[in-house]
Every structure is written in C-alpha cells, then in structure tokens.
C-alpha cells in the first residue's frame, strides 16, 4: 500500500480513545512544519513557534501511554534542566562576579525540541516523509531564500566562498542534510529490484545540487565529517543490511566509495581546488603543534581551534565536575583576548563538546553524548534488510553521525541556532520512527515492505 496516500495512518495519539489527543497531534504537526518555514525564512515569530510546540507537546503527554513518559529522551531532558540550573547556582555561589543570569526556557527547548517534534510526527510515515521533504525542499531553495540566487551560485562556482546569506559553515551543514538523504534514497533505489525512474531522477538531481551547495561553502569541517561518515558509517550500514557479507556486496561498497570520492574531488577541481587546499592548510597545523607548541601556532582557522582547545582544557581542569556555568565561554575567551592569547574576540570555542565541558563539566558532556547515542541506537535497531523504514532510518542515522563528528569542529550544538535546528529536526524524525516501532507496530521491523 502506498504510504503517501495514507494521510490518516496510525499515530501514537490514536492509542487514546479520546478525540482531544488527535486534535493536539494535528496542531503539533502543523507547528512543526511552521517551525521549518519560519526558521529558514528567518521570520520573526520563530521562537514563538518553538514555544507553541513545547506547550502542545507537554499537554499531549497527559493523553499518551504512561510508558512514553519515562522513556530516555524525557529523562535526559529533565536531568539536563536540573544540571544546567545546578551548575549555574554553584557558579553563582562560588563566583558571583562572573555568573551570568540563569538559563532561559529557550535554552532548554533549543536542546530538546526534537522530543516534541518526535511527538508531532507521532510515528506516522506520512508525517515523517512530508516533514523531511519540506525541510529538504526549503534547503534546496536556500540560494533564493536567504541569498542572491544564481548570481551567488555563479560566484561560488568561480571560487568565491558562498553561504547564500548565511555563515558558509551553516549553509554547508544544512546542504549536507539534503546530500545525505538524497544519496541514501538514490543508492537504495539503484540497488533495489523495482527501480522507480522518477524517484531516481529526482534523487540524483538533489544529490548533485546539494553537493554543489556543500562545495561552494568551502567548509573543511563538513568535508572531514563527510569523509568520516563515508569510511565508518556507510560500511556499518551495509554490514547491518547484509551487503558486506559477500564479495558482490563488498564490490558495491568499493564502487560507492570510489564514485563519492571522485565526485567530491572532480567538483572541487572545478572550483580551483579550494576545498582540498583548505583541508591541507588545516592539517598542516598538526606537525606545528608537535614542533612549535601551541603558543607559536598561527592564528589561522584551525590554528585558533587548537589554541582554543588548550584554553578550554586548562579552564575545565580547574572545575571538571561543575564547569564554569551558563554562557561562561564568551567570558573565558574575552579574557584570553585581553591577555593577548587570541588576536580576535570570540564567543565560542568552535567545538560543541569543549563548549559543554567548560560550561557544564563532565556531566554535561555525558548528557549530550547520551542524547546522541540514544537516537543512534534507536535508528540502528531499524537498519535491517526487512525494515519498512530502512531508507529513512539509514539517512537519519548517517546524518546524526555526521553531526556527531561535525560538532568537534564547531560549537554548532551550543552557540547559534542552525545546528540545534537541524539536529532537532532529524532527531524528531528518528524519535518518531522509534515511536512507531515501539508502540504502534512492534512487528513492523520483521515485516517486508
């Protein structure tokens, strides 16, 4: 049966005999679509949409099975809220002159909105696919939404670093979402017995287009994270679905790797080798650390990251358990600039894990990694050859793995909003997939589509 035609397919809200939960679920879904639109179109009421999702999500818990209340994501959210407040309170007591005002509601929901987006999608295949398709379509149109359209694209193809109205790091990260999802759907379609030419053509166009957007962003961190996913995540997925267990499957894997690498290298040479040159420049820092020491490093993009890593580790060593509290990173970096350690003023360490370690200590890092590992583990359970949700689960798994690696090179999950936005969106899809498997169709994973 065509899932796309099932607009009223079962959701977790149908587990209640009352009508109110279904209405709440529909409102949540509409708000989640609005969340995409207002966020990427930079419309004013974006924060109000997030608060609306939070409000209706909390209300929905009263109508859902009690077992959902005590699932790990909600427990992790509560623990994180308690820890953020506790860390801030301890710093306020120990260093009242340095403590910032306490975390706001927005700081909590920015990190855990995926839980409520998961409730909005509610285990519905129709909702998941519409949500992912709308998100992908908006990102594909990014050059016209926030940039200068074809003129910006042509400038990027001529070697200019282009972010289309956004920081290039952000635009490259967002375009990677489309690249990852379109690539997965294209590859599964190519290797399936029943090939749908229209789907293959659309996915191929999306792959090429998103790869161009990624390339013109000239973001080393994106390419490094993509490479890590290519050599670790892809073989893992192929092993899970049984492709790597025979010679023909291993041959397919090598062909995929070769084509992907050739595509990246060929496109980059068309851009004058900009990305390869930037990656070489970044890795040239490594031998300098060993020979010259951190104090003598050039204040280049990755040189600054190494210097910040040193600063962050020194600061966290003083308060490894509690950290320095809410938004202390910008104060620490401001002090480093005043002392002449950094030539410029920065508000983040350009490393999400270091950021959390400095502000919330080891416990904060453990909580962050626990969220990642929970979502990834739920998706791994769905990456099986007989799963009806194999494609969406695989794409979500690979992108979250990409975010896990990418966050080492940018404070994307802590500072700013675009990283939190895309993490919450994909995390919500992952949670919805889990809801369907756990509460709606326990036998679905063992049923061929």
C-alpha positions as a LaTeX table, in Angstrom:
\begin{tabular}{lrrr}
\hline
Residue & $x$ (\AA) & $y$ (\AA) & $z$ (\AA) \\
\hline
Unk1 & 0.00 & 0.00 & 0.00 \\
Unk2 & 1.27 & 3.47 & $-0.84$ \\
Unk3 & 2.12 & 5.12 & 2.47 \\
Unk4 & 1.90 & 8.60 & 0.95 \\
Unk5 & $-1.79$ & 8.05 & 0.33 \\
Unk6 & $-2.41$ & 7.23 & 3.99 \\
Unk7 & $-2.89$ & 10.73 & 5.34 \\
Unk8 & $-4.64$ & 9.32 & 8.38 \\
Unk9 & $-2.25$ & 6.46 & 9.09 \\
Unk10 & $-1.94$ & 5.45 & 12.73 \\
Unk11 & $-0.17$ & 7.76 & 15.18 \\
Unk12 & 0.64 & 7.41 & 18.86 \\
Unk13 & $-2.28$ & 9.77 & 19.55 \\
Unk14 & $-4.64$ & 7.08 & 18.24 \\
Unk15 & $-3.70$ & 4.98 & 21.26 \\
Unk16 & $-6.06$ & 7.19 & 23.27 \\
Unk17 & $-9.82$ & 6.70 & 22.98 \\
Unk18 & $-10.42$ & 10.44 & 23.32 \\
Unk19 & $-10.66$ & 12.87 & 20.43 \\
Unk20 & $-8.60$ & 15.66 & 22.04 \\
Unk21 & $-5.21$ & 13.92 & 21.59 \\
Unk22 & $-5.76$ & 13.60 & 17.84 \\
Unk23 & $-6.51$ & 17.32 & 17.57 \\
Unk24 & $-3.41$ & 18.13 & 19.63 \\
Unk25 & $-1.34$ & 15.85 & 17.41 \\
Unk26 & $-2.57$ & 17.61 & 14.27 \\
Unk27 & $-1.78$ & 21.04 & 15.75 \\
Unk28 & 1.68 & 19.82 & 16.73 \\
Unk29 & 2.34 & 18.60 & 13.20 \\
Unk30 & 1.28 & 21.92 & 11.66 \\
Unk31 & 3.51 & 23.76 & 14.14 \\
Unk32 & 6.45 & 21.51 & 13.21 \\
Unk33 & 6.01 & 22.44 & 9.53 \\
Unk34 & 5.79 & 26.11 & 10.52 \\
Unk35 & 8.97 & 25.60 & 12.55 \\
Unk36 & 10.83 & 24.75 & 9.33 \\
Unk37 & 9.35 & 27.65 & 7.40 \\
Unk38 & 9.80 & 30.44 & 9.94 \\
Unk39 & 13.27 & 29.27 & 10.89 \\
Unk40 & 14.86 & 29.04 & 7.46 \\
Unk41 & 12.92 & 32.01 & 6.12 \\
Unk42 & 14.06 & 33.97 & 9.21 \\
Unk43 & 10.53 & 35.10 & 10.06 \\
Unk44 & 10.09 & 36.99 & 13.32 \\
Unk45 & 7.84 & 34.60 & 15.34 \\
Unk46 & 10.29 & 31.69 & 15.14 \\
Unk47 & 10.79 & 31.45 & 18.92 \\
Unk48 & 7.02 & 31.59 & 19.47 \\
Unk49 & 6.60 & 28.57 & 17.20 \\
Unk50 & 9.13 & 26.66 & 19.32 \\
Unk51 & 7.26 & 27.63 & 22.49 \\
Unk52 & 3.99 & 26.51 & 20.86 \\
Unk53 & 5.50 & 23.11 & 20.04 \\
Unk54 & 6.73 & 22.85 & 23.63 \\
Unk55 & 3.33 & 23.81 & 25.09 \\
Unk56 & 1.24 & 21.42 & 22.98 \\
Unk57 & 3.89 & 18.72 & 23.40 \\
Unk58 & 3.70 & 18.94 & 27.19 \\
Unk59 & $-0.10$ & 18.87 & 27.06 \\
Unk60 & $-0.02$ & 15.79 & 24.83 \\
Unk61 & 1.88 & 13.81 & 27.47 \\
Unk62 & $-1.25$ & 13.73 & 29.62 \\
Unk63 & $-3.07$ & 11.78 & 26.89 \\
Unk64 & $-0.30$ & 9.40 & 25.86 \\
Unk65 & 0.58 & 6.00 & 27.36 \\
Unk66 & 2.46 & 6.30 & 30.63 \\
Unk67 & 5.34 & 4.28 & 29.18 \\
Unk68 & 6.24 & 7.23 & 26.93 \\
Unk69 & 6.59 & 9.47 & 29.97 \\
Unk70 & 9.56 & 7.54 & 31.26 \\
Unk71 & 11.45 & 6.99 & 28.05 \\
Unk72 & 15.13 & 8.09 & 27.99 \\
Unk73 & 14.67 & 11.33 & 25.98 \\
Unk74 & 12.30 & 12.81 & 28.56 \\
Unk75 & 14.50 & 11.60 & 31.41 \\
Unk76 & 17.56 & 13.14 & 29.74 \\
Unk77 & 15.71 & 16.42 & 29.25 \\
Unk78 & 14.75 & 16.59 & 32.93 \\
Unk79 & 18.28 & 15.68 & 34.04 \\
Unk80 & 19.75 & 18.32 & 31.71 \\
Unk81 & 17.42 & 21.02 & 33.05 \\
Unk82 & 18.33 & 20.13 & 36.62 \\
Unk83 & 22.04 & 20.08 & 35.80 \\
Unk84 & 22.03 & 23.40 & 33.92 \\
Unk85 & 20.30 & 25.09 & 36.85 \\
Unk86 & 22.53 & 23.38 & 39.43 \\
Unk87 & 25.74 & 24.29 & 37.59 \\
Unk88 & 24.60 & 27.91 & 37.30 \\
Unk89 & 23.64 & 28.02 & 41.01 \\
Unk90 & 27.01 & 26.63 & 42.14 \\
Unk91 & 28.95 & 29.10 & 39.99 \\
Unk92 & 26.74 & 31.94 & 41.26 \\
Unk93 & 27.69 & 30.93 & 44.79 \\
Unk94 & 31.41 & 30.41 & 44.12 \\
Unk95 & 31.99 & 33.29 & 41.68 \\
Unk96 & 29.10 & 35.78 & 41.93 \\
Unk97 & 31.05 & 38.37 & 39.95 \\
Unk98 & 31.34 & 36.04 & 36.91 \\
Unk99 & 27.99 & 34.26 & 36.96 \\
Unk100 & 25.55 & 35.16 & 34.21 \\
Unk101 & 21.78 & 35.22 & 34.63 \\
Unk102 & 20.25 & 31.75 & 34.74 \\
Unk103 & 19.28 & 29.72 & 31.65 \\
Unk104 & 16.03 & 30.79 & 29.97 \\
Unk105 & 13.25 & 28.49 & 28.76 \\
Unk106 & 14.55 & 28.87 & 25.21 \\
Unk107 & 17.91 & 27.41 & 26.24 \\
Unk108 & 16.21 & 24.21 & 27.34 \\
Unk109 & 13.86 & 23.74 & 24.40 \\
Unk110 & 16.63 & 24.55 & 21.91 \\
Unk111 & 18.41 & 21.39 & 23.05 \\
Unk112 & 15.40 & 19.07 & 23.37 \\
Unk113 & 12.86 & 20.27 & 20.84 \\
Unk114 & 13.46 & 17.00 & 18.95 \\
Unk115 & 11.42 & 15.25 & 21.65 \\
Unk116 & 8.36 & 17.36 & 20.83 \\
Unk117 & 8.93 & 17.20 & 17.06 \\
Unk118 & 9.01 & 13.42 & 17.50 \\
Unk119 & 5.63 & 13.70 & 19.23 \\
Unk120 & 4.38 & 15.91 & 16.37 \\
Unk121 & 5.38 & 13.29 & 13.77 \\
Unk122 & 3.90 & 10.72 & 16.14 \\
Unk123 & 5.04 & 7.58 & 14.37 \\
Unk124 & 3.21 & 8.49 & 11.16 \\
Unk125 & 5.03 & 7.61 & 7.93 \\
Unk126 & 3.08 & 10.26 & 6.08 \\
Unk127 & 4.07 & 12.98 & 8.57 \\
Unk128 & 7.71 & 11.89 & 8.62 \\
Unk129 & 8.03 & 11.98 & 4.85 \\
Unk130 & 6.19 & 15.28 & 4.46 \\
Unk131 & 8.32 & 16.85 & 7.20 \\
Unk132 & 11.60 & 15.61 & 5.68 \\
Unk133 & 10.51 & 16.60 & 2.16 \\
Unk134 & 9.54 & 20.14 & 3.22 \\
Unk135 & 12.82 & 20.56 & 5.08 \\
Unk136 & 14.82 & 19.29 & 2.10 \\
Unk137 & 12.92 & 21.49 & $-0.37$ \\
Unk138 & 13.47 & 24.63 & 1.71 \\
Unk139 & 17.21 & 23.92 & 1.96 \\
Unk140 & 17.43 & 23.27 & $-1.79$ \\
Unk141 & 15.93 & 26.73 & $-2.33$ \\
Unk142 & 18.36 & 28.31 & 0.13 \\
Unk143 & 20.20 & 30.38 & $-2.54$ \\
Unk144 & 16.94 & 32.21 & $-3.28$ \\
Unk145 & 15.52 & 32.26 & 0.25 \\
Unk146 & 18.44 & 33.93 & 2.01 \\
Unk147 & 20.98 & 34.58 & $-0.75$ \\
Unk148 & 21.25 & 36.28 & $-4.13$ \\
Unk149 & 20.12 & 33.31 & $-6.20$ \\
Unk150 & 22.01 & 32.42 & $-9.36$ \\
Unk151 & 24.43 & 35.34 & $-9.03$ \\
Unk152 & 25.61 & 33.99 & $-5.67$ \\
Unk153 & 25.76 & 30.46 & $-7.08$ \\
Unk154 & 27.86 & 31.58 & $-10.05$ \\
Unk155 & 30.19 & 33.45 & $-7.71$ \\
Unk156 & 30.58 & 30.24 & $-5.70$ \\
Unk157 & 31.33 & 28.18 & $-8.80$ \\
Unk158 & 34.02 & 30.71 & $-9.73$ \\
Unk159 & 35.82 & 30.07 & $-6.44$ \\
Unk160 & 34.21 & 32.59 & $-4.09$ \\
Unk161 & 33.24 & 31.17 & $-0.70$ \\
Unk162 & 29.46 & 31.40 & $-0.63$ \\
Unk163 & 27.00 & 30.88 & 2.21 \\
Unk164 & 23.90 & 32.32 & 0.49 \\
Unk165 & 23.19 & 34.85 & 3.20 \\
Unk166 & 24.30 & 32.52 & 6.00 \\
Unk167 & 27.65 & 31.72 & 7.52 \\
Unk168 & 29.16 & 29.23 & 5.00 \\
Unk169 & 29.62 & 26.71 & 7.80 \\
Unk170 & 25.87 & 26.79 & 8.44 \\
Unk171 & 24.88 & 26.60 & 4.78 \\
Unk172 & 27.30 & 23.72 & 4.18 \\
Unk173 & 25.89 & 21.83 & 7.15 \\
Unk174 & 22.28 & 22.34 & 6.00 \\
Unk175 & 23.09 & 21.29 & 2.43 \\
Unk176 & 24.67 & 18.13 & 3.83 \\
Unk177 & 21.22 & 17.12 & 5.11 \\
Unk178 & 19.88 & 17.08 & 1.54 \\
Unk179 & 23.02 & 15.39 & 0.21 \\
Unk180 & 22.85 & 12.63 & 2.83 \\
Unk181 & 19.14 & 11.89 & 2.50 \\
Unk182 & 19.06 & 12.12 & $-1.31$ \\
Unk183 & 22.16 & 9.90 & $-1.61$ \\
Unk184 & 20.67 & 7.21 & 0.61 \\
Unk185 & 17.37 & 7.16 & $-1.30$ \\
Unk186 & 19.21 & 7.14 & $-4.64$ \\
Unk187 & 21.51 & 4.26 & $-3.69$ \\
Unk188 & 18.70 & 2.13 & $-2.29$ \\
Unk189 & 16.70 & 2.79 & $-5.45$ \\
Unk190 & 19.65 & 1.85 & $-7.68$ \\
Unk191 & 20.20 & $-1.45$ & $-5.87$ \\
Unk192 & 16.51 & $-2.32$ & $-5.49$ \\
Unk193 & 14.80 & $-4.85$ & $-7.72$ \\
Unk194 & 11.95 & $-2.48$ & $-8.63$ \\
Unk195 & 13.60 & 0.71 & $-9.81$ \\
Unk196 & 11.42 & 3.82 & $-9.94$ \\
Unk197 & 12.94 & 6.07 & $-12.57$ \\
Unk198 & 11.17 & 9.23 & $-11.39$ \\
Unk199 & 12.44 & 8.77 & $-7.83$ \\
Unk200 & 15.96 & 8.03 & $-9.10$ \\
Unk201 & 15.98 & 11.14 & $-11.30$ \\
Unk202 & 14.71 & 13.42 & $-8.52$ \\
Unk203 & 17.18 & 11.99 & $-6.00$ \\
Unk204 & 20.08 & 12.31 & $-8.48$ \\
Unk205 & 19.27 & 15.98 & $-9.12$ \\
Unk206 & 19.07 & 16.62 & $-5.36$ \\
Unk207 & 22.43 & 14.89 & $-4.81$ \\
Unk208 & 24.20 & 16.96 & $-7.46$ \\
Unk209 & 22.58 & 20.22 & $-6.39$ \\
Unk210 & 23.29 & 19.72 & $-2.67$ \\
Unk211 & 26.86 & 18.67 & $-3.42$ \\
Unk212 & 27.35 & 21.95 & $-5.29$ \\
Unk213 & 25.96 & 23.88 & $-2.30$ \\
Unk214 & 28.27 & 21.98 & 0.05 \\
Unk215 & 31.30 & 22.55 & $-2.18$ \\
Unk216 & 30.86 & 26.29 & $-2.66$ \\
Unk217 & 30.59 & 26.70 & 1.12 \\
Unk218 & 34.28 & 25.65 & 1.23 \\
Unk219 & 33.88 & 24.31 & 4.77 \\
Unk220 & 36.65 & 21.93 & 5.80 \\
Unk221 & 34.76 & 20.61 & 8.80 \\
Unk222 & 31.89 & 19.48 & 6.57 \\
Unk223 & 34.19 & 17.57 & 4.22 \\
Unk224 & 36.14 & 15.96 & 7.06 \\
Unk225 & 32.92 & 14.88 & 8.79 \\
Unk226 & 31.53 & 13.56 & 5.50 \\
Unk227 & 34.70 & 11.56 & 4.94 \\
Unk228 & 34.46 & 10.03 & 8.43 \\
Unk229 & 30.84 & 9.03 & 7.78 \\
Unk230 & 31.81 & 7.60 & 4.39 \\
Unk231 & 34.52 & 5.32 & 5.78 \\
Unk232 & 32.77 & 4.34 & 9.05 \\
Unk233 & 29.01 & 4.85 & 8.88 \\
Unk234 & 28.42 & 3.57 & 5.35 \\
Unk235 & 30.27 & 0.23 & 5.87 \\
Unk236 & 28.40 & $-0.21$ & 9.17 \\
Unk237 & 25.03 & 0.29 & 7.47 \\
Unk238 & 25.93 & $-2.04$ & 4.61 \\
Unk239 & 27.03 & $-4.67$ & 7.13 \\
Unk240 & 23.73 & $-4.30$ & 9.03 \\
Unk241 & 21.69 & $-4.95$ & 5.90 \\
Unk242 & 23.88 & $-7.85$ & 4.80 \\
Unk243 & 25.56 & $-6.22$ & 1.80 \\
Unk244 & 29.11 & $-6.63$ & 3.15 \\
Unk245 & 28.73 & $-10.33$ & 3.81 \\
Unk246 & 29.55 & $-11.39$ & 0.25 \\
Unk247 & 32.04 & $-10.48$ & $-2.43$ \\
Unk248 & 29.48 & $-8.78$ & $-4.66$ \\
Unk249 & 28.36 & $-6.59$ & $-1.76$ \\
Unk250 & 31.90 & $-5.56$ & $-0.89$ \\
Unk251 & 32.45 & $-4.72$ & $-4.55$ \\
Unk252 & 29.36 & $-2.48$ & $-4.49$ \\
Unk253 & 30.71 & $-0.73$ & $-1.41$ \\
Unk254 & 34.06 & $-0.03$ & $-3.07$ \\
Unk255 & 32.26 & 1.31 & $-6.15$ \\
Unk256 & 30.16 & 3.63 & $-3.95$ \\
Unk257 & 33.26 & 4.92 & $-2.13$ \\
Unk258 & 35.14 & 5.45 & $-5.41$ \\
Unk259 & 32.26 & 7.31 & $-7.06$ \\
Unk260 & 31.72 & 9.51 & $-3.99$ \\
Unk261 & 35.39 & 10.43 & $-3.72$ \\
Unk262 & 35.71 & 11.08 & $-7.45$ \\
Unk263 & 32.61 & 13.29 & $-7.36$ \\
Unk264 & 33.98 & 15.34 & $-4.46$ \\
Unk265 & 37.45 & 15.69 & $-5.98$ \\
Unk266 & 36.17 & 16.43 & $-9.50$ \\
Unk267 & 33.78 & 19.10 & $-8.30$ \\
Unk268 & 36.46 & 20.65 & $-6.14$ \\
Unk269 & 38.91 & 20.87 & $-9.03$ \\
Unk270 & 36.16 & 22.66 & $-10.90$ \\
Unk271 & 36.27 & 25.19 & $-8.06$ \\
Unk272 & 40.01 & 25.57 & $-8.36$ \\
Unk273 & 40.81 & 23.00 & $-5.67$ \\
Unk274 & 39.63 & 25.37 & $-2.94$ \\
Unk275 & 38.32 & 22.73 & $-0.55$ \\
Unk276 & 41.31 & 20.42 & $-0.91$ \\
Unk277 & 43.65 & 23.37 & $-0.35$ \\
Unk278 & 41.74 & 24.43 & 2.76 \\
Unk279 & 41.86 & 20.90 & 4.16 \\
Unk280 & 45.61 & 20.72 & 3.53 \\
Unk281 & 46.10 & 24.05 & 5.28 \\
Unk282 & 44.07 & 22.82 & 8.23 \\
Unk283 & 46.02 & 19.60 & 8.68 \\
Unk284 & 49.33 & 21.46 & 8.32 \\
Unk285 & 48.70 & 22.66 & 11.89 \\
Unk286 & 49.27 & 19.15 & 13.30 \\
Unk287 & 53.08 & 18.98 & 12.81 \\
Unk288 & 53.41 & 22.57 & 14.05 \\
Unk289 & 51.80 & 21.61 & 17.37 \\
Unk290 & 54.48 & 18.96 & 17.88 \\
Unk291 & 57.43 & 21.12 & 16.81 \\
Unk292 & 56.50 & 24.68 & 17.76 \\
Unk293 & 54.00 & 24.24 & 20.59 \\
Unk294 & 50.56 & 25.80 & 20.99 \\
Unk295 & 51.88 & 29.28 & 21.83 \\
Unk296 & 53.63 & 29.58 & 18.46 \\
Unk297 & 50.75 & 28.46 & 16.25 \\
Unk298 & 49.50 & 30.84 & 13.55 \\
Unk299 & 46.06 & 32.26 & 14.30 \\
Unk300 & 44.53 & 30.62 & 11.25 \\
Unk301 & 41.12 & 28.94 & 11.30 \\
Unk302 & 42.32 & 25.59 & 12.65 \\
Unk303 & 45.27 & 27.13 & 14.50 \\
Unk304 & 42.75 & 29.11 & 16.53 \\
Unk305 & 40.81 & 25.91 & 17.21 \\
Unk306 & 43.90 & 24.25 & 18.68 \\
Unk307 & 44.63 & 27.32 & 20.81 \\
Unk308 & 41.01 & 27.34 & 22.00 \\
Unk309 & 41.22 & 23.63 & 22.78 \\
Unk310 & 44.21 & 24.33 & 25.01 \\
Unk311 & 42.40 & 27.22 & 26.73 \\
Unk312 & 39.25 & 25.17 & 27.24 \\
Unk313 & 41.05 & 22.15 & 28.69 \\
Unk314 & 43.01 & 24.37 & 31.08 \\
Unk315 & 39.81 & 26.04 & 32.28 \\
Unk316 & 37.86 & 22.80 & 32.61 \\
Unk317 & 40.72 & 21.26 & 34.62 \\
Unk318 & 40.01 & 23.85 & 37.33 \\
Unk319 & 36.32 & 22.89 & 37.57 \\
Unk320 & 35.93 & 19.49 & 35.84 \\
Unk321 & 32.70 & 18.49 & 37.58 \\
Unk322 & 30.54 & 21.64 & 37.69 \\
Unk323 & 32.11 & 23.65 & 34.91 \\
Unk324 & 32.04 & 27.43 & 34.83 \\
Unk325 & 28.31 & 27.81 & 34.28 \\
Unk326 & 25.87 & 29.16 & 31.77 \\
Unk327 & 27.45 & 31.09 & 28.87 \\
Unk328 & 30.84 & 31.30 & 30.55 \\
Unk329 & 32.67 & 30.50 & 27.31 \\
Unk330 & 32.49 & 34.04 & 25.96 \\
Unk331 & 33.88 & 35.43 & 29.25 \\
Unk332 & 36.80 & 32.99 & 29.17 \\
Unk333 & 37.56 & 33.79 & 25.53 \\
Unk334 & 37.22 & 37.51 & 26.25 \\
Unk335 & 39.87 & 37.12 & 28.98 \\
Unk336 & 42.10 & 35.21 & 26.53 \\
Unk337 & 41.78 & 38.05 & 24.02 \\
Unk338 & 42.57 & 40.66 & 26.69 \\
Unk339 & 45.66 & 38.66 & 27.68 \\
Unk340 & 46.85 & 38.57 & 24.06 \\
Unk341 & 46.45 & 34.80 & 23.69 \\
Unk342 & 43.87 & 35.33 & 20.94 \\
Unk343 & 44.15 & 38.07 & 18.33 \\
Unk344 & 40.37 & 38.35 & 17.94 \\
Unk345 & 37.33 & 38.24 & 20.21 \\
Unk346 & 35.29 & 35.03 & 20.01 \\
Unk347 & 32.06 & 33.96 & 21.67 \\
Unk348 & 32.51 & 30.19 & 21.23 \\
Unk349 & 35.25 & 27.55 & 21.34 \\
Unk350 & 34.32 & 26.16 & 17.90 \\
Unk351 & 33.86 & 22.74 & 19.48 \\
Unk352 & 30.47 & 21.76 & 20.91 \\
Unk353 & 31.89 & 19.18 & 23.31 \\
Unk354 & 34.56 & 21.55 & 24.62 \\
Unk355 & 31.90 & 24.23 & 24.99 \\
Unk356 & 29.73 & 21.93 & 27.12 \\
Unk357 & 32.75 & 20.69 & 29.10 \\
Unk358 & 33.78 & 24.24 & 30.03 \\
Unk359 & 30.27 & 25.41 & 30.88 \\
Unk360 & 28.70 & 22.28 & 32.44 \\
Unk361 & 31.58 & 19.95 & 33.23 \\
Unk362 & 31.95 & 16.25 & 32.55 \\
Unk363 & 28.33 & 15.55 & 33.45 \\
Unk364 & 27.17 & 17.96 & 30.75 \\
Unk365 & 29.25 & 16.15 & 28.12 \\
Unk366 & 27.90 & 12.78 & 29.26 \\
Unk367 & 24.32 & 14.05 & 28.92 \\
Unk368 & 24.99 & 15.42 & 25.42 \\
Unk369 & 26.59 & 12.18 & 24.25 \\
Unk370 & 23.78 & 10.18 & 25.85 \\
Unk371 & 21.24 & 12.01 & 23.66 \\
Unk372 & 23.27 & 11.23 & 20.53 \\
Unk373 & 23.82 & 7.60 & 21.49 \\
Unk374 & 20.15 & 7.06 & 22.35 \\
Unk375 & 18.93 & 8.37 & 18.99 \\
Unk376 & 21.62 & 6.49 & 17.06 \\
Unk377 & 20.86 & 3.24 & 18.89 \\
Unk378 & 17.12 & 3.55 & 18.13 \\
Unk379 & 17.93 & 4.03 & 14.44 \\
Unk380 & 20.38 & 1.11 & 14.38 \\
Unk381 & 17.53 & $-1.14$ & 15.53 \\
Unk382 & 15.65 & $-0.16$ & 12.36 \\
Unk383 & 18.57 & $-0.64$ & 9.96 \\
Unk384 & 17.71 & $-4.18$ & 8.96 \\
Unk385 & 17.02 & $-5.56$ & 5.47 \\
Unk386 & 13.39 & $-6.38$ & 6.29 \\
Unk387 & 12.55 & $-3.00$ & 7.84 \\
Unk388 & 9.91 & $-0.88$ & 6.11 \\
Unk389 & 11.68 & 2.22 & 7.43 \\
Unk390 & 15.15 & 1.26 & 6.22 \\
Unk391 & 15.77 & 4.27 & 3.96 \\
Unk392 & 14.60 & 6.98 & 6.34 \\
Unk393 & 16.30 & 5.30 & 9.30 \\
Unk394 & 19.58 & 4.95 & 7.37 \\
Unk395 & 19.56 & 8.57 & 6.20 \\
Unk396 & 18.77 & 9.83 & 9.71 \\
Unk397 & 21.47 & 7.62 & 11.23 \\
Unk398 & 24.16 & 8.81 & 8.82 \\
Unk399 & 23.24 & 12.48 & 9.25 \\
Unk400 & 23.24 & 12.28 & 13.06 \\
Unk401 & 26.61 & 10.53 & 12.82 \\
Unk402 & 27.75 & 13.42 & 10.64 \\
Unk403 & 26.55 & 15.90 & 13.28 \\
Unk404 & 28.35 & 13.92 & 15.98 \\
Unk405 & 31.65 & 14.35 & 14.12 \\
Unk406 & 30.98 & 17.85 & 12.78 \\
Unk407 & 30.37 & 19.13 & 16.32 \\
Unk408 & 34.06 & 18.59 & 17.09 \\
Unk409 & 34.86 & 21.47 & 14.72 \\
Unk410 & 32.16 & 23.97 & 15.65 \\
Unk411 & 30.03 & 24.96 & 18.62 \\
Unk412 & 27.03 & 24.34 & 16.40 \\
Unk413 & 25.01 & 22.49 & 19.06 \\
Unk414 & 25.53 & 25.14 & 21.74 \\
Unk415 & 26.09 & 28.52 & 20.09 \\
Unk416 & 23.83 & 29.89 & 17.38 \\
Unk417 & 20.65 & 28.19 & 16.27 \\
Unk418 & 21.09 & 26.47 & 12.90 \\
Unk419 & 22.87 & 23.43 & 14.32 \\
Unk420 & 20.24 & 22.99 & 17.01 \\
Unk421 & 17.53 & 23.44 & 14.38 \\
Unk422 & 18.73 & 20.69 & 12.04 \\
Unk423 & 19.61 & 18.38 & 14.96 \\
Unk424 & 16.12 & 18.77 & 16.41 \\
Unk425 & 14.52 & 18.19 & 13.00 \\
Unk426 & 16.40 & 14.94 & 12.26 \\
Unk427 & 16.26 & 13.86 & 15.90 \\
Unk428 & 12.48 & 14.29 & 15.76 \\
Unk429 & 12.27 & 12.03 & 12.71 \\
Unk430 & 14.43 & 9.44 & 14.49 \\
Unk431 & 12.23 & 9.54 & 17.58 \\
Unk432 & 9.06 & 9.20 & 15.50 \\
Unk433 & 10.50 & 6.12 & 13.79 \\
Unk434 & 11.18 & 4.68 & 17.23 \\
Unk435 & 7.66 & 5.50 & 18.45 \\
Unk436 & 6.16 & 3.53 & 15.57 \\
Unk437 & 8.40 & 0.55 & 16.19 \\
Unk438 & 7.91 & 0.56 & 19.97 \\
Unk439 & 4.24 & 1.50 & 20.36 \\
Unk440 & 2.37 & 1.15 & 17.07 \\
Unk441 & 3.81 & $-1.71$ & 15.06 \\
Unk442 & 6.18 & $-3.86$ & 17.11 \\
Unk443 & 6.17 & $-6.42$ & 14.30 \\
Unk444 & 6.82 & $-3.82$ & 11.60 \\
Unk445 & 10.56 & $-4.36$ & 11.63 \\
Unk446 & 10.01 & $-8.01$ & 10.86 \\
Unk447 & 7.59 & $-7.33$ & 8.02 \\
Unk448 & 8.80 & $-6.79$ & 4.50 \\
Unk449 & 7.52 & $-3.66$ & 2.78 \\
\hline
\end{tabular}
